[in-house]
Coordinates of C-alpha atoms in Angstrom, one line a residue:
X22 CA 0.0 0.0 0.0
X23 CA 1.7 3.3 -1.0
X24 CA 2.4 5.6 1.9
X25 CA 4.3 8.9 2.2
X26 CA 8.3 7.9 2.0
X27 CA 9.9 8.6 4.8
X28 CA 12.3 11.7 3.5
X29 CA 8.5 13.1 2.5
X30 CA 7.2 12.9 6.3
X31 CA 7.3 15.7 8.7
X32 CA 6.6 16.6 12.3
X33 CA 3.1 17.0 13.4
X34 CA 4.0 20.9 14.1
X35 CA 5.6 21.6 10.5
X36 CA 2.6 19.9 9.4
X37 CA 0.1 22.4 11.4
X38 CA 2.2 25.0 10.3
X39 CA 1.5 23.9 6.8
X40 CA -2.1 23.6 7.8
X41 CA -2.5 27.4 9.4
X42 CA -0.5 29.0 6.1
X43 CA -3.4 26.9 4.0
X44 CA -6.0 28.6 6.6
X45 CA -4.8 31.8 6.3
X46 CA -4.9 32.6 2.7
X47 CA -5.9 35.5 0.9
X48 CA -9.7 34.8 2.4
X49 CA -8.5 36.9 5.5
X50 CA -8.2 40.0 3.7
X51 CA -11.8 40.0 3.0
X52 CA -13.0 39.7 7.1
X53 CA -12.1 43.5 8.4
X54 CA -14.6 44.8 6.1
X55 CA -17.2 41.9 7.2
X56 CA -16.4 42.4 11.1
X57 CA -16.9 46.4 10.5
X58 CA -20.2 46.0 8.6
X59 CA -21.5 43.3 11.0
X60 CA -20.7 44.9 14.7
X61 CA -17.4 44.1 16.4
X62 CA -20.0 42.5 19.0
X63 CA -21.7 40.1 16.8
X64 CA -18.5 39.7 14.5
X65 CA -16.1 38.2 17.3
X66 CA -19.2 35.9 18.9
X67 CA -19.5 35.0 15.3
X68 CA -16.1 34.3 14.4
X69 CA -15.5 32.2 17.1
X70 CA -18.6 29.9 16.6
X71 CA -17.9 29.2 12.8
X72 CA -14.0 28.3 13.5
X73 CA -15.2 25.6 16.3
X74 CA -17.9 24.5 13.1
X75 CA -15.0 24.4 10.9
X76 CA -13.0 22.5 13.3
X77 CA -15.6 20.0 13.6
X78 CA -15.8 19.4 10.1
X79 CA -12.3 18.6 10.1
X80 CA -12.5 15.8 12.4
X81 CA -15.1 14.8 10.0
X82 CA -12.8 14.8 7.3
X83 CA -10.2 12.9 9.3
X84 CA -12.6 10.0 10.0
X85 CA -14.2 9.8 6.7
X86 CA -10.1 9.5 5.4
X87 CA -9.1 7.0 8.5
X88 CA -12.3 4.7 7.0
X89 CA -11.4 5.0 3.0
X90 CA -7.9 3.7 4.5
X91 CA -9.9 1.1 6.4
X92 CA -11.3 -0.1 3.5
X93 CA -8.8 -0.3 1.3
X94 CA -6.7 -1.9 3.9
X95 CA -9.8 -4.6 3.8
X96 CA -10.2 -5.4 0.5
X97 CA -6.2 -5.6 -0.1
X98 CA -6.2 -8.1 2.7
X99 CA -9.3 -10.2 1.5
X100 CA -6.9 -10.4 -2.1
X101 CA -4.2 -11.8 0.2
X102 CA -6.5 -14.0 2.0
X103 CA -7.5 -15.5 -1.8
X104 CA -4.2 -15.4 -3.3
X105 CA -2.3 -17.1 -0.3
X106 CA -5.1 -19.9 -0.9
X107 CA -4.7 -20.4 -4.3
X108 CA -0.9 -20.6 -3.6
X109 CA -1.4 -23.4 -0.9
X110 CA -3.4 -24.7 -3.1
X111 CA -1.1 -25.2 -6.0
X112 CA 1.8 -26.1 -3.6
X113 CA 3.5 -22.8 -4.7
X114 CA 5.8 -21.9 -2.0
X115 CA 7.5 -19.1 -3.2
X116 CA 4.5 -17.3 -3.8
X117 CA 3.6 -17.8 -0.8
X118 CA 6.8 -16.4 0.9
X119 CA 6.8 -13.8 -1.3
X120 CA 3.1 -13.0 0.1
X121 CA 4.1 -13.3 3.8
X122 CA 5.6 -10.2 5.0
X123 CA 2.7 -8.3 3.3
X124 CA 0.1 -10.6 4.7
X125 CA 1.9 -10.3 8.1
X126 CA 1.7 -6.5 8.2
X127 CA -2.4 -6.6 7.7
X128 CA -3.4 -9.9 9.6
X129 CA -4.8 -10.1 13.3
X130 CA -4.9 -9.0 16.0
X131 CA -6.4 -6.5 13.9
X132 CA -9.1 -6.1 15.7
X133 CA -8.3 -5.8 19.2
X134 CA -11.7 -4.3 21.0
X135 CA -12.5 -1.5 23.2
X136 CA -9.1 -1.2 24.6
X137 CA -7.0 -1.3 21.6
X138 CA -7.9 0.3 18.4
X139 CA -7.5 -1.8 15.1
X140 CA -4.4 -1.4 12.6
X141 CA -7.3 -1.5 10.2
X142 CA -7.9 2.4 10.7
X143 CA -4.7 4.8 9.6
X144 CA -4.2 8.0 7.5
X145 CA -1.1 7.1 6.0
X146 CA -2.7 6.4 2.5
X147 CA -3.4 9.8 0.9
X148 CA -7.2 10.0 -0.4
X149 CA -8.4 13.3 -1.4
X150 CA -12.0 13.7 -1.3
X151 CA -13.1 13.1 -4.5
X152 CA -12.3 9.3 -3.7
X153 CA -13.8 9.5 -0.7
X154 CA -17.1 10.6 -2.2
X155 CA -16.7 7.7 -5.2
X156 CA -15.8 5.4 -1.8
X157 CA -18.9 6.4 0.2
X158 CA -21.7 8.6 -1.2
X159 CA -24.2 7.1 -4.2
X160 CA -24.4 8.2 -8.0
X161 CA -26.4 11.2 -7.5
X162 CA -24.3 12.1 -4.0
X163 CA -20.8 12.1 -6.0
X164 CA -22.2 14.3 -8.6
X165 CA -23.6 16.8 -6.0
X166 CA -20.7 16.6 -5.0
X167 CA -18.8 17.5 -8.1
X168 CA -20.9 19.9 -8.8
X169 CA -20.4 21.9 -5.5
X170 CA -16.7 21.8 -5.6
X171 CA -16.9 23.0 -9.5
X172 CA -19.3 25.8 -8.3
X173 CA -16.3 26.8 -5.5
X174 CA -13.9 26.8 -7.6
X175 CA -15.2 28.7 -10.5
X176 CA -16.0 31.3 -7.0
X177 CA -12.5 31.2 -6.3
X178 CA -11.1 32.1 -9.9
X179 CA -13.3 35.0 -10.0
X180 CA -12.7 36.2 -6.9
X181 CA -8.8 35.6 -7.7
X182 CA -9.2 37.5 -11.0
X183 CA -11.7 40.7 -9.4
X184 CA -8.2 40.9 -6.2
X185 CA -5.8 40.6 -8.8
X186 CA -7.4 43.1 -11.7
X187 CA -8.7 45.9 -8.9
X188 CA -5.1 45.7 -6.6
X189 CA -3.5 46.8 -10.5
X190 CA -6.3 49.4 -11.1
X191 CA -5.8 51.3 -8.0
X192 CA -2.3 51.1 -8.5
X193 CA -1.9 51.8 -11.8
X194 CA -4.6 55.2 -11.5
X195 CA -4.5 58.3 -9.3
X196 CA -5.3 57.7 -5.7
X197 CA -9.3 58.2 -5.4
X198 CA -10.3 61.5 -3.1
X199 CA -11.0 61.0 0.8
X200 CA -14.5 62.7 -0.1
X201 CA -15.5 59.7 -2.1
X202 CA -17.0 56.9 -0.3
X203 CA -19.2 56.0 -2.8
X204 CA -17.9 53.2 -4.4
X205 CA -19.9 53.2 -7.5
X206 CA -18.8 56.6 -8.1
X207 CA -15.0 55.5 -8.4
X208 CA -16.0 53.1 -11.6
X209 CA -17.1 56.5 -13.3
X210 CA -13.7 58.5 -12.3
X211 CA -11.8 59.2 -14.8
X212 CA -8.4 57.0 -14.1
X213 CA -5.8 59.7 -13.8
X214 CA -7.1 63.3 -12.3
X215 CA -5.1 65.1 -14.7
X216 CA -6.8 64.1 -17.5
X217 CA -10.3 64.8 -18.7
X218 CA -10.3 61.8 -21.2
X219 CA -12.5 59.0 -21.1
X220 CA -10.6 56.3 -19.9
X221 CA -12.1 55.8 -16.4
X222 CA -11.1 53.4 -13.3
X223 CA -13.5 50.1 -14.5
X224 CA -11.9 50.7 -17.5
X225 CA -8.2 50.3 -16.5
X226 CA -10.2 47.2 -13.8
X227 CA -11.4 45.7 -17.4
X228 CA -7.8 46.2 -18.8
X229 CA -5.9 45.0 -16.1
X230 CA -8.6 41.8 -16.0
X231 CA -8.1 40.8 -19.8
X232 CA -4.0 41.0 -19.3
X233 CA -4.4 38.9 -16.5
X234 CA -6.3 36.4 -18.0
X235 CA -4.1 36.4 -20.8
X236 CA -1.2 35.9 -18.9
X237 CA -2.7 33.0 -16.5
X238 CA -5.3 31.6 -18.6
X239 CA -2.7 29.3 -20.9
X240 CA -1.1 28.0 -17.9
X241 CA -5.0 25.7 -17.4
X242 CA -4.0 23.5 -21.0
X243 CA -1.1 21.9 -19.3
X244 CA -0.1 20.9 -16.1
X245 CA 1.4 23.1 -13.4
X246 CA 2.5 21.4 -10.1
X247 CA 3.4 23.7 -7.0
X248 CA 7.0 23.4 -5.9
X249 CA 8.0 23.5 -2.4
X250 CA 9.9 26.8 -3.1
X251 CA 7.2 28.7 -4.5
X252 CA 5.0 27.7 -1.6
X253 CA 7.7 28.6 0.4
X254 CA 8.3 32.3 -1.5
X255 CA 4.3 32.6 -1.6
X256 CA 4.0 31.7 2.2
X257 CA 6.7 34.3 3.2
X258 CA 5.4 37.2 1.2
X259 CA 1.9 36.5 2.8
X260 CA 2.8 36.3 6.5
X261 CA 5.2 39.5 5.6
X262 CA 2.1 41.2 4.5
X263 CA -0.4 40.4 7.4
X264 CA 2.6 41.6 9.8
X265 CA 2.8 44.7 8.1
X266 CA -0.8 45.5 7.6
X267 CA -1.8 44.2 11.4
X268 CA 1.7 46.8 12.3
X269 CA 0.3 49.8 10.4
X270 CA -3.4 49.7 11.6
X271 CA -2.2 49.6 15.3
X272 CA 0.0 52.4 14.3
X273 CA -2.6 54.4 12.8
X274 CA -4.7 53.3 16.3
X275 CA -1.9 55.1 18.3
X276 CA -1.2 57.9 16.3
X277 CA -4.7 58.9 15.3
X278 CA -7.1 57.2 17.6
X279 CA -9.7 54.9 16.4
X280 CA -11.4 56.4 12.9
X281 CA -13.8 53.6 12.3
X282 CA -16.8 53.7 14.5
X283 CA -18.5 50.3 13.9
X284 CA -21.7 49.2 15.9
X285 CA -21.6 46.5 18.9
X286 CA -24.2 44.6 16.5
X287 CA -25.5 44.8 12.8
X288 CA -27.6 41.2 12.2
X289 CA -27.9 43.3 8.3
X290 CA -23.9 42.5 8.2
X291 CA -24.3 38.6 8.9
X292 CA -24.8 37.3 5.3
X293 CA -21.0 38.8 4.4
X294 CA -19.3 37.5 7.6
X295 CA -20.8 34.5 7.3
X296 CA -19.9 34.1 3.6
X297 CA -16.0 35.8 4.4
X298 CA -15.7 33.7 7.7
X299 CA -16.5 30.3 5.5
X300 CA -14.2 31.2 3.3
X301 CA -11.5 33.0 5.6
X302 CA -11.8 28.5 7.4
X303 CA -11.6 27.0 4.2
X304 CA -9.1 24.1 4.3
X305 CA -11.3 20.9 4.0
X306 CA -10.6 20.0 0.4
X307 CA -6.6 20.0 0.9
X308 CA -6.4 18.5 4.4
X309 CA -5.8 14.9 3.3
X310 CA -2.6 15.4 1.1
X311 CA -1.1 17.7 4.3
X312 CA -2.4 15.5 6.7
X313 CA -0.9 11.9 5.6
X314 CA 2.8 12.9 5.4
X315 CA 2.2 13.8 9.3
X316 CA 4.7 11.2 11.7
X317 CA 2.9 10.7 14.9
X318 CA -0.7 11.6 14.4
X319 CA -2.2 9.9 17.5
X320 CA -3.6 13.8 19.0
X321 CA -4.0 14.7 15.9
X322 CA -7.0 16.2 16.7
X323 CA -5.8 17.9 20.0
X324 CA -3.2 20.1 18.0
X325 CA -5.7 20.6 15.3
X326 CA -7.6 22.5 17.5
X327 CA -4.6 24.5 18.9
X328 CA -4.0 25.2 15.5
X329 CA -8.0 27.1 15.2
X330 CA -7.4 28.5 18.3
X331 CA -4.6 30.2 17.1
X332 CA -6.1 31.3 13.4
X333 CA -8.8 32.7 15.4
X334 CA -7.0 34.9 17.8
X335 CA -5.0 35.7 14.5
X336 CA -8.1 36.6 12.6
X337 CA -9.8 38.5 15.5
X338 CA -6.5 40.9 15.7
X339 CA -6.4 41.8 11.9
X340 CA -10.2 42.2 12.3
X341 CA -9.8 44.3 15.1
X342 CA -7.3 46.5 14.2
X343 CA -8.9 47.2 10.9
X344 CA -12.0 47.8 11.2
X345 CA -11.6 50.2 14.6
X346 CA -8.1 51.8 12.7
X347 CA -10.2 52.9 9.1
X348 CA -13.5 55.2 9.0
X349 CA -13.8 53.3 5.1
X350 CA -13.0 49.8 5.0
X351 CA -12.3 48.4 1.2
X352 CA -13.9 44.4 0.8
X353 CA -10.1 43.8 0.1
X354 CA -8.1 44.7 3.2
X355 CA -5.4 45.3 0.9
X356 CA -6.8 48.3 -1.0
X357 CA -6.9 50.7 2.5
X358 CA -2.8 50.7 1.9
X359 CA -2.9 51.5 -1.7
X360 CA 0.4 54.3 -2.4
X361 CA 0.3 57.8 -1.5
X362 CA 2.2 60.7 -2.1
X363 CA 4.4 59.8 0.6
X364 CA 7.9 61.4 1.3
X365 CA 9.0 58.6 3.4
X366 CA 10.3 56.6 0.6
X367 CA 10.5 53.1 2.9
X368 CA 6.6 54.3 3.7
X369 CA 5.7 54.2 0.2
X370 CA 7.8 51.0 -0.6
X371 CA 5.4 49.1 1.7
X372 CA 2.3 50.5 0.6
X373 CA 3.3 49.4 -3.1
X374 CA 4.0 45.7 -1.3
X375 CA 1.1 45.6 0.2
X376 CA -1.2 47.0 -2.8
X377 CA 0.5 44.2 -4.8
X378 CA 0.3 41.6 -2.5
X379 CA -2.8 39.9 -4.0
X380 CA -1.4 40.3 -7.4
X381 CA 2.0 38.0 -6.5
X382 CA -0.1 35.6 -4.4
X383 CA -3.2 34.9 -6.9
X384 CA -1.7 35.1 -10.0
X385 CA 0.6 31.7 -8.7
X386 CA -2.3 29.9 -6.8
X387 CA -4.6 30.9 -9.9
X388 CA -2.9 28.4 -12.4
X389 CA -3.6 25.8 -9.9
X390 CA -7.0 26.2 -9.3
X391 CA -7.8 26.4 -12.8
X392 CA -6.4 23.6 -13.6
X393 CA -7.7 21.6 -10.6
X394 CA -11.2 22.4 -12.1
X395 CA -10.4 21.6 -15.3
X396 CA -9.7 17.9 -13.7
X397 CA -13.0 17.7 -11.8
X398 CA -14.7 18.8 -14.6
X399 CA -13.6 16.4 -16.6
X400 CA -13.8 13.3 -13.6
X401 CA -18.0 15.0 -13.8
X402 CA -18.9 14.6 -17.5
X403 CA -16.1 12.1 -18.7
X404 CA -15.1 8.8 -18.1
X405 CA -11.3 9.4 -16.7
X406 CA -10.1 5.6 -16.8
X407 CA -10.2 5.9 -20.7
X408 CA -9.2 10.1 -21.2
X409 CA -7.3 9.3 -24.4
X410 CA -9.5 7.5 -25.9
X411 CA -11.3 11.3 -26.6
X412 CA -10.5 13.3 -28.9
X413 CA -8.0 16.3 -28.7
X414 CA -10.5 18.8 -28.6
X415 CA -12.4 17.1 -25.6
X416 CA -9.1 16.3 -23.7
X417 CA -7.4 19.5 -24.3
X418 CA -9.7 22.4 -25.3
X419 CA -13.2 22.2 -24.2
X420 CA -12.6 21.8 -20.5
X421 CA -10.0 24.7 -20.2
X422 CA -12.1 26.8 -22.0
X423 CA -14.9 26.4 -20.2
X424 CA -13.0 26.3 -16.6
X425 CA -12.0 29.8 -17.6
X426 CA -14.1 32.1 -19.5
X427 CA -17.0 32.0 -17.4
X428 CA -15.0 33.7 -14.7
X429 CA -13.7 36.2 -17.4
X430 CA -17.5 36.9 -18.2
X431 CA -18.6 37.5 -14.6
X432 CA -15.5 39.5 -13.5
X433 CA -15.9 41.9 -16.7
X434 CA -19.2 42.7 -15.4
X435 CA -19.5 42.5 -12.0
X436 CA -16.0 43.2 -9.8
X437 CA -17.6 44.0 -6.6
X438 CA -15.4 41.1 -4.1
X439 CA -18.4 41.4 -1.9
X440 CA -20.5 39.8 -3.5
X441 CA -18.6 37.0 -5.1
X442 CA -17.0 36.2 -1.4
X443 CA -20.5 36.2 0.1
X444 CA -22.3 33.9 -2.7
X445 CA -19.0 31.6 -2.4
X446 CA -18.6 31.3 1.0
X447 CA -22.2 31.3 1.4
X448 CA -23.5 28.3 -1.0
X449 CA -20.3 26.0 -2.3
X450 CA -18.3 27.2 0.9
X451 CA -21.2 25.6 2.8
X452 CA -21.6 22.7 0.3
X453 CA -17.6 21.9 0.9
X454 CA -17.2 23.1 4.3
X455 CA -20.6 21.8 6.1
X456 CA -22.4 19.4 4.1
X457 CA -20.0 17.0 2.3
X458 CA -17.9 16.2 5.2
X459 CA -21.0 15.2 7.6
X460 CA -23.0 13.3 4.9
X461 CA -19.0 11.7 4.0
X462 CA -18.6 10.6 7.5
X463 CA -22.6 9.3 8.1
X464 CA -22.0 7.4 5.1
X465 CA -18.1 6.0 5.9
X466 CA -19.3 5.1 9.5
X467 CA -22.1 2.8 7.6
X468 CA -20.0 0.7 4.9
X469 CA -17.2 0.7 7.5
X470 CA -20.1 -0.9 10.6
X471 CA -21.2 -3.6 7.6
X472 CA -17.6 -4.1 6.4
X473 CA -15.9 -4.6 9.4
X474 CA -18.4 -5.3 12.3
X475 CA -19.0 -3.0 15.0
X476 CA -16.2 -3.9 17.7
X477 CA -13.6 -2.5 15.1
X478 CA -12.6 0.8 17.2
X479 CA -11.2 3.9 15.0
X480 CA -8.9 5.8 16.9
X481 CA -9.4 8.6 14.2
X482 CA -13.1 9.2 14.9
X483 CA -14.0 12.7 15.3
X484 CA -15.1 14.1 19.4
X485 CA -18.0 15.1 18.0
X486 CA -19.5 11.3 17.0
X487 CA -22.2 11.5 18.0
X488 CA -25.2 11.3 15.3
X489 CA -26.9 14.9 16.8
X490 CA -23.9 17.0 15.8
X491 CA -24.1 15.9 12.5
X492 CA -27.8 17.0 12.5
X493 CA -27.1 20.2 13.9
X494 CA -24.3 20.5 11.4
X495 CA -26.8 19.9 8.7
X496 CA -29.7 21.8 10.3
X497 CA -27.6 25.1 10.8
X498 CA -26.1 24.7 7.1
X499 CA -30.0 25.0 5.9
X500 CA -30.8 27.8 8.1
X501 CA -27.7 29.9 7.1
X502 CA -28.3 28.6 3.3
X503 CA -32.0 30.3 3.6
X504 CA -31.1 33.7 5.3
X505 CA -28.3 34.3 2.9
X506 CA -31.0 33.7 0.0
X507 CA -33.5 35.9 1.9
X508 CA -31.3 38.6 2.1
X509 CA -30.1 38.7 -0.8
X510 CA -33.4 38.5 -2.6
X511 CA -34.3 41.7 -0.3
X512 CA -31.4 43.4 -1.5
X513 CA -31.4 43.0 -5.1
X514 CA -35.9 44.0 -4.2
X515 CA -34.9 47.2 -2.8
X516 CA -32.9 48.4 -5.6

């Protein structure tokens, strides 16, 4: 059974480490604008609640993996079990030798009761969760499930391309006026103040959008692996830019006093934390590949909670900071530093950092994701066992087409961040986040009772086991589902 070599393993802290940097992404930058609009009250009592959800659903997703492993473990023994009879049958020896030490490694006591988990249960085989949903959910559960993570991801490029293409615009044109807090009036400013021409800021967004695209977009017809040094480079510029920004706000909160007044509680501001706050926890569809390279992963789920504890005293400072040190908060935390006419040249360096920050970030994680989507697009309408026995244009065009125009198309037209965090986070950030890993682990606890019996004890299984947290994980995913759809039907009503 392949499992991680061992010059590919790492400590359980490098690999929580690798864990909070997957956390902490670029979804952060959209939650000081949420906490303002929402009420520093509500926000924080908020905030906390979904990480402990998100946590939960983690355990989930280490359980669900602990039971694929479970089950592949099974079913490699039960080929033994035939094999080694066939061999004994036929007097082969050698085989039979040859069959021991692997036999040996899976056979009893494999089940050992109460006291002493089975060997059957481990997380050493990697198995992402598109294998856990062909594993464990039906026909019609692993295409809603391909289907939701498709819908996130096509969320996630266009939020990638609306960071990326309005971090250039307000770089690229004249800083926009104190006296302007409308921001539907900056799309109509002309981009540069000393000209009277027509060429105004959603036109250099448009520009900037098309250059991007035609720079990234390519990359989705082949295939682009991360390396460990561009994590490493991508990792380092981001937790260089949360310093600085978290630095500078509680600079400006010494300096200048608090500028932004927001209110104890807003429930109007709940739809957009919820949807940031989803997406600010999002780590359930890469936790298997960080998780299995993890030596020693027997309280695994102790430090995994450490490491929420931390993220959310980490998100609660940037929130904080920003939303008490700015009277105008952008949806992108990074657009508050864009350049000024600064004579403090270092100053000015660091506001040109951080107003690019999204731009070096995104445009290497956007490659990836396209091309990720390209892949599930394909596992949803093709058969994937027989790929080249399609033709070129259904292997190599059609998908990457379609996994990136579409967000092209709704970035053109609509670059308000807001709104695409909020329906992201809200719907397929609840789809990937909530629903697939409870209904993944109701459905691996089943195969795994009737495949194994019920006195085989997984030492993975989540805290929260217990059949009413998984309702109330489902119950709350509805509820929050429904009050995001209510108020957004209000809002696009009122207009």
């Amino acid at each position: 059974m392949p499992v991680a070599e061992g010059g590919d393993q790492y400590s359980v802290w490098v690999g929580l480490i690798y864990i909070f940097n997957l956390v902490v992404g670029t979804g952060a930058l959209t939650l000081p604008a949420a906490f303002a609009r929402a009420g520093w009250g509500l926000s924080t009592i908020s905030l906390v609640f979904l990480a402990f959800m998100s946590f939960m659903n983690a355990t989930y997703v280490i359980e669900t993996m602990a039971c694929a492993n479970a089950v592949f473990k099974w079913k490699r023994l039960q080929f033994l079990k035939r094999n080694s009879m066939q061999d004994e049958e036929n007097s082969d020896e050698e085989q039979t030798t040859s069959n021991a030490p692997i036999y040996g490694e899976l056979e009893d006591p494999l089940v050992c009761g109460e006291a002493v988990p089975s060997r059957y249960y481990s997380l050493d085989k990697r198995i992402e969760l598109g294998e856990m949903a062909n594993l464990f959910l039906s026909k019609t559960g692993r295409t809603m499930f391909y289907c939701t993570l498709c819908v996130y991801l096509y969320g996630d490029l266009s939020i990638y391309s609306a960071a990326v293409s309005k971090s250039l615009m307000d770089v690229v044109c004249s800083t926009v006026p104190l006296n302007m807090t409308n921001i539907t009036d900056w799309d109509d400013m002309p981009c540069f103040h000393a000209s009277e021409g027509t060429f105004t800021r959603i036109d250099c967004y448009r520009m900037a959008l098309l250059t991007f695209f035609a720079a990234m977009g390519p990359f989705v017809f082949f295939n682009v692996q991360k390396t460990k040094y561009l994590q490493l480079f991508t990792s380092g510029m981001r937790w260089l830019a949360f310093v600085i920004m978290i630095s500078m706000a509680i600079h400006l909160l010494i300096k200048h006093g608090p500028q932004g007044k927001p209110p104890a509680f807003d429930i109007t501001g709940m739809p957009t934390l919820f949807g940031a706050c989803v997406y600010s926890f999002m780590c359930h569809h890469s936790l298997p590949g960080l998780i299995s390279p993890i030596r020693g992963k027997s309280h695994l789920g102790l430090h995994l909670s450490l490491d929420y504890m931390l993220i959310s005293i980490f998100y609660l400072l940037l929130a904080f900071t920003g939303a008490f040190a700015f009277a105008n908060l952008n949806d992108l935390y990074t657009l508050n530093f864009v350049p000024t006419d600064n004579e403090n040249v270092f100053l000015e360096i660091v506001e040109y950092f951080l107003a690019l920050f999204p731009v070096f970030t995104l445009s290497t994680s956007f490659p990836i994701i396209a091309i990720t989507l390209r892949n599930n697009l394909q596992s949803l309408f093709l058969d994937t066992s027989r790929l080249e026995s399609y033709n070129f244009v259904v292997r190599k065009l059609i998908f990457p087409i379609v996994a990136v125009v579409p967000p092209l198309l709704l970035t053109y037209f609509l670059e308000d961040i807001g709104v695409l965090i909020k329906f992201t986070g809200s719907y397929a950030g609840t789809g990937i986040q909530y629903l697939i890993p409870t209904f993944l682990v109701l459905s691996a606890r089943r195969h795994c009772a009737n495949l194994l019996g019920l006195g085989v004890v997984n030492k993975y299984k989540s805290p929260f086991s217990n059949v009413s947290w998984a309702v109330f994980v489902l119950l709350w995913s509805f509820i929050c589902i429904i009050l995001v759809s209510v108020n957004m039907i209000e809002k696009y009503l009122d207009r």
